[in-house]
């Protein structure tokens, strides 16, 4: 059952129907600098992530594991991550903890990407119902499985509502996250899966999460994916999911929401489709950016290195054209926000 779900997610996420809404990143216009006073080759895109130097502030998003197809995808993603020098997440590891035969589909990541930081992954609804001793065992096992430098816990309440076999159990999650933070030796990343994190949630996570990944609206939608999965057996679930297709906080707004309340590093994700989108996200206050669906598609076609190089080139070009010699300068590059994004921030009392 869980194996089928993993493969359904891969196939449905690769289809255009899974891509919903707008990230609002085009509402951020970086100001062109006709006098960059730099040579393109001087632009330094490197960054530090979890104690290691990486080639650009980009992370391959959390996707999969648990099936033969997932193992093939994780192998291709890991080989490319190692070659290009970027970190990577894996998908939820519950299946690897409960089914020893599924472990290999995650372990390939430490085999093929030994030197880049890797991020383990568990879901909030699962940890909500486990006693603390079990949570620690799961967390330690997930980290060991891929030799991870951090553990991510994903918050996905909208997905759980529309998933036919969903587990919308979110009571007590914050306390469980606090427990993980106090007991686990590696840093804790808290992420959404495409509906975004607000200022209020970021406030609650301040001092609990070491890193927040905003995973906003505007790219892959698990409301859409689960709705489509539900359609044949539970048409009502599908119909209600249609009303919630664009539910969530657009990524550009989510970055500003989180930055206004959270002091730690922020990963921007959700509909980031180019190095230029990444540059816009960094100018809003993110420290890193991440994409999932485009790399899933690239992995299916065995061209992940090419996809990563394209993102790198886009980022480097945006840095050159704003006269930013390094990532810190890009974060301070002048920009103009569209009235739509400006209005959101004004109503929310956020300066971005
Ligand atoms: C096939 C697929 C499976 C995913 N599974 C997980 C998961 O297990 N855990 C998780 O934290 N996020 C998962 N995600 C969500 C992504 O990490 C990301 O938040 C979301 O796809 C938005 O990014 P995107 O628009 O670049 O795809 C998955 C995404 C895809 C495409």
XYZ file of C-alpha atoms and ligand atoms in Angstrom:
383
model
C 0.000 0.000 0.000
C 2.664 2.495 1.116
C 4.859 1.322 -1.836
C 2.052 2.076 -4.281
C 1.565 5.505 -2.734
C 5.279 6.334 -3.188
C 5.155 5.445 -6.898
C 1.813 7.273 -7.361
C 3.456 10.389 -5.916
C 6.382 10.118 -8.334
C 4.172 9.707 -11.427
C 1.550 12.293 -10.433
C 4.178 14.850 -9.353
C 5.857 14.529 -12.760
C 2.588 15.500 -14.513
C 1.577 19.134 -15.140
C -1.630 18.694 -13.024
C 0.538 18.606 -9.885
C 1.825 22.143 -10.472
C -0.538 24.686 -8.978
C -0.737 28.404 -8.235
C 1.988 30.983 -8.323
C 5.074 31.353 -6.125
C 4.945 35.173 -6.460
C 8.698 35.154 -7.050
C 8.102 37.112 -10.245
C 6.743 39.852 -7.953
C 10.376 40.497 -6.992
C 12.307 42.501 -9.587
C 16.040 42.636 -9.028
C 17.440 45.918 -10.293
C 19.672 45.528 -13.311
C 23.160 47.001 -12.880
C 24.654 48.091 -16.198
C 27.965 48.726 -14.459
C 28.556 45.531 -12.456
C 32.312 46.337 -12.111
C 32.941 42.564 -12.054
C 33.940 39.876 -14.533
C 31.398 37.058 -14.823
C 34.108 34.536 -13.910
C 34.747 36.380 -10.625
C 31.225 35.725 -9.325
C 31.512 33.353 -6.358
C 28.355 31.301 -5.783
C 29.758 29.167 -2.953
C 28.067 28.911 0.441
C 28.444 27.034 3.741
C 25.761 24.582 4.799
C 25.851 22.481 7.963
C 29.596 23.005 8.289
C 30.470 22.147 4.713
C 31.361 24.255 1.682
C 28.874 23.803 -1.176
C 29.068 25.039 -4.772
C 25.906 27.178 -4.542
C 23.231 27.811 -1.876
C 20.961 25.164 -3.411
C 19.582 21.924 -1.966
C 17.951 19.061 -3.866
C 14.423 18.835 -2.386
C 12.857 16.079 -0.263
C 11.155 13.519 -2.456
C 11.346 9.842 -2.279
C 12.517 6.426 -1.147
C 11.013 3.026 -0.460
C 10.497 1.443 -3.888
C 12.669 0.229 -6.766
C 11.785 3.307 -8.796
C 12.587 5.538 -5.806
C 15.967 3.819 -5.423
C 16.794 4.585 -9.055
C 15.779 8.226 -8.582
C 17.710 8.612 -5.309
C 20.790 7.050 -6.927
C 20.708 9.526 -9.810
C 20.046 12.492 -7.512
C 22.871 11.439 -5.160
C 25.431 10.955 -7.945
C 24.587 14.392 -9.339
C 24.651 16.024 -5.878
C 28.147 14.619 -5.330
C 29.382 15.700 -8.765
C 28.056 19.252 -8.518
C 28.662 19.668 -4.767
C 25.164 20.428 -3.475
C 23.308 18.997 -0.451
C 20.240 16.804 -0.750
C 17.206 15.765 1.226
C 15.545 12.362 0.969
C 11.804 11.643 1.189
C 10.011 10.420 4.303
C 11.927 7.479 5.791
C 9.083 5.858 7.694
C 8.915 3.124 5.041
C 12.649 2.469 5.501
C 12.242 2.188 9.263
C 9.214 -0.128 9.111
C 10.387 -2.272 6.166
C 14.042 -3.334 6.241
C 13.893 -4.331 2.555
C 13.076 -0.675 1.674
C 16.185 0.665 3.399
C 18.492 0.236 0.430
C 16.504 2.845 -1.558
C 17.682 5.439 1.008
C 21.140 4.009 1.754
C 22.214 4.565 -1.869
C 22.301 8.261 -0.991
C 25.170 7.872 1.470
C 26.906 5.471 -0.921
C 26.777 7.804 -3.930
C 26.901 11.194 -2.198
C 29.425 10.611 0.605
C 30.824 14.130 0.832
C 27.780 16.448 0.599
C 25.450 17.230 3.534
C 22.378 15.000 3.517
C 19.072 15.668 5.292
C 16.976 12.834 6.739
C 13.157 13.108 6.694
C 10.171 12.143 8.856
C 6.538 13.333 8.915
C 4.913 15.246 11.783
C 1.722 13.114 11.881
C 3.788 9.983 12.453
C 5.844 11.427 15.292
C 2.706 12.995 16.851
C 1.459 9.567 17.868
C 4.742 7.942 18.920
C 6.029 7.924 22.504
C 9.260 9.892 23.034
C 11.525 6.820 23.221
C 10.228 5.595 19.859
C 10.562 9.045 18.303
C 14.218 9.156 19.246
C 14.787 5.663 17.869
C 13.103 6.608 14.556
C 15.012 9.878 14.320
C 18.385 8.238 15.031
C 17.662 5.441 12.583
C 16.647 7.896 9.846
C 19.854 9.890 10.367
C 22.089 6.784 10.405
C 20.394 5.350 7.289
C 21.832 8.111 5.088
C 24.618 9.458 7.336
C 22.625 12.693 7.582
C 23.941 16.048 8.771
C 20.400 17.112 9.855
C 16.887 15.722 10.300
C 13.890 17.366 8.620
C 10.366 16.959 9.960
C 7.672 17.885 7.453
C 4.418 19.618 8.409
C 1.774 18.625 5.842
C -1.709 19.135 7.329
C -3.363 19.954 3.977
C -1.894 16.844 2.335
C -3.099 14.609 5.176
C -6.676 15.908 4.840
C -6.927 14.917 1.181
C -4.811 11.763 1.221
C -7.262 8.840 1.106
C -5.210 6.981 3.746
C -4.221 10.278 5.436
C -3.313 10.788 9.087
C -4.354 14.337 10.006
C -2.918 14.057 13.532
C -1.254 17.297 14.503
C -2.080 17.647 18.201
C 1.101 17.828 20.291
C 3.476 18.152 17.305
C 5.234 21.254 18.671
C 6.106 19.453 21.929
C 7.397 16.472 19.958
C 9.571 18.812 17.884
C 10.918 20.371 21.105
C 11.736 16.883 22.339
C 13.609 16.036 19.114
C 15.528 19.302 19.329
C 16.615 18.481 22.902
C 17.452 14.807 22.314
C 18.883 14.544 18.798
C 22.558 15.283 18.127
C 22.074 16.738 14.627
C 20.258 20.021 13.757
C 16.482 20.002 13.195
C 14.976 21.333 9.958
C 11.218 21.972 9.945
C 9.592 22.180 6.522
C 6.208 22.338 4.819
C 5.458 20.460 1.601
C 4.003 23.243 -0.579
C 1.481 25.227 1.493
C 3.986 27.526 3.194
C 4.966 28.600 6.705
C 3.535 31.780 8.242
C 5.067 34.281 10.647
C 2.983 32.837 13.514
C 4.255 29.307 12.871
C 7.821 30.597 12.480
C 7.449 32.363 15.841
C 6.376 29.086 17.445
C 9.361 27.345 15.829
C 11.913 29.969 16.900
C 14.282 28.208 19.310
C 12.876 24.805 18.249
C 13.895 24.474 14.594
C 17.511 25.135 13.655
C 16.494 25.735 10.038
C 13.071 26.416 8.439
C 12.233 25.432 4.858
C 9.210 27.546 3.881
C 7.981 25.180 1.086
C 5.375 27.660 -0.103
C 2.581 27.596 -2.662
C 3.372 27.870 -6.347
C 4.909 24.572 -7.401
C 4.056 20.996 -6.535
C 0.711 20.742 -4.745
C -0.010 17.735 -2.588
C -3.609 18.903 -2.320
C -3.854 18.382 -6.087
C -1.881 15.119 -6.047
C -3.882 13.534 -3.214
C -7.136 14.823 -4.733
C -6.311 13.022 -7.973
C -5.421 9.857 -6.064
C -8.730 10.079 -4.187
C -10.878 10.703 -7.297
C -11.830 7.096 -8.240
C -12.657 5.800 -4.741
C -13.589 8.972 -2.850
C -15.031 11.501 -5.338
C -16.158 13.851 -2.567
C -12.611 14.139 -1.249
C -11.499 15.009 -4.784
C -14.257 17.632 -5.172
C -13.357 19.388 -1.919
C -9.645 19.221 -2.827
C -10.498 21.219 -5.974
C -11.689 24.089 -3.729
C -8.369 24.008 -1.867
C -6.076 23.732 -4.895
C -4.570 27.178 -4.352
C -4.656 27.069 -0.548
C -1.453 28.260 1.039
C 1.102 31.039 1.307
C 2.896 31.875 -1.954
C 6.607 31.204 -1.587
C 7.751 34.841 -1.893
C 5.330 35.886 0.879
C 6.286 32.861 3.016
C 9.993 33.812 2.905
C 9.160 37.298 4.234
C 6.725 35.882 6.822
C 9.355 33.508 8.211
C 12.210 36.040 8.022
C 10.162 38.466 10.141
C 10.034 36.007 13.065
C 12.887 33.501 12.770
C 16.585 34.218 13.281
C 18.047 30.970 11.923
C 18.811 29.963 8.332
C 15.864 29.829 5.915
C 15.528 27.537 2.926
C 13.192 28.887 0.232
C 11.231 26.314 -1.768
C 7.935 25.762 -3.514
C 7.804 26.559 -7.221
C 11.457 27.569 -7.521
C 12.173 26.728 -11.132
C 15.407 28.515 -12.001
C 18.556 30.053 -10.612
C 16.889 33.447 -11.116
C 13.968 32.373 -8.891
C 16.588 31.336 -6.333
C 18.287 34.745 -6.563
C 14.924 36.465 -5.975
C 14.327 34.243 -2.932
C 17.761 35.098 -1.498
C 17.083 38.819 -1.984
C 13.944 38.434 0.168
C 15.936 37.007 3.081
C 16.336 33.288 2.376
C 19.797 31.784 2.890
C 19.368 28.754 0.608
C 16.886 27.628 -2.020
C 15.612 24.227 -3.021
C 13.543 22.575 -5.757
C 11.951 19.155 -5.998
C 9.720 18.507 -9.008
C 12.139 19.770 -11.702
C 14.836 17.451 -10.336
C 12.417 14.545 -10.125
C 11.699 15.014 -13.819
C 15.411 15.358 -14.559
C 16.129 12.162 -12.599
C 13.521 10.242 -14.593
C 15.373 11.339 -17.747
C 18.841 10.837 -16.236
C 19.941 14.442 -16.695
C 20.185 15.760 -13.147
C 23.700 17.207 -13.537
C 22.505 19.189 -16.545
C 19.500 20.517 -14.567
C 21.748 21.537 -11.653
C 24.212 23.277 -13.983
C 21.337 25.257 -15.506
C 20.238 26.429 -12.042
C 23.855 27.335 -11.251
C 24.177 29.355 -14.448
C 20.927 31.236 -13.740
C 22.067 32.117 -10.233
C 25.512 33.212 -11.422
C 23.965 35.381 -14.157
C 21.571 37.077 -11.707
C 24.525 37.755 -9.395
C 26.600 39.245 -12.235
C 23.739 41.431 -13.483
C 23.116 42.824 -9.987
C 26.853 43.389 -9.454
C 26.955 40.819 -6.620
C 30.396 39.252 -6.259
C 29.174 36.732 -3.671
C 25.974 35.405 -2.117
C 26.024 37.893 0.771
C 26.080 40.781 -1.715
C 23.199 39.239 -3.672
C 21.090 39.169 -0.483
C 21.493 42.966 -0.262
C 20.904 43.650 -3.982
C 18.344 46.412 -4.673
C 14.887 45.166 -5.651
C 11.337 46.351 -6.262
C 8.267 44.418 -5.116
C 5.027 44.375 -7.095
C 1.892 45.964 -5.571
C 0.461 42.479 -4.891
C 3.384 41.359 -2.717
C 3.779 44.810 -1.195
C 0.071 44.753 -0.237
C 0.415 41.368 1.429
C 3.397 42.572 3.466
C 1.694 45.844 4.410
C -1.438 44.072 5.666
C 0.713 41.663 7.642
C 2.919 44.466 9.047
C 6.077 42.860 7.622
C 9.086 44.707 6.226
C 10.960 42.564 3.735
C 7.405 13.072 -5.631
C 7.508 13.964 -4.436
C 7.499 13.378 -3.176
C 7.644 14.180 -2.030
N 7.744 13.577 -0.803
C 8.100 14.327 0.270
C 8.450 13.713 1.507
O 8.421 12.487 1.646
N 8.815 14.515 2.543
C 8.862 15.887 2.426
O 9.258 16.563 3.375
N 8.517 16.502 1.276
C 8.166 15.766 0.200
N 7.868 16.376 -0.994
C 7.671 17.840 -1.030
C 8.905 18.618 -1.508
O 9.962 18.462 -0.608
C 8.608 20.122 -1.695
O 8.298 20.700 -0.463
C 7.456 20.376 -2.660
O 7.505 19.464 -3.724
C 7.497 21.781 -3.232
O 8.644 21.987 -4.020
P 8.607 22.009 -5.633
O 7.536 22.960 -6.037
O 9.985 22.433 -6.038
O 8.324 20.601 -6.092
C 7.740 15.602 -2.155
C 7.727 16.166 -3.435
C 7.621 15.378 -4.567
C 7.641 16.040 -5.916
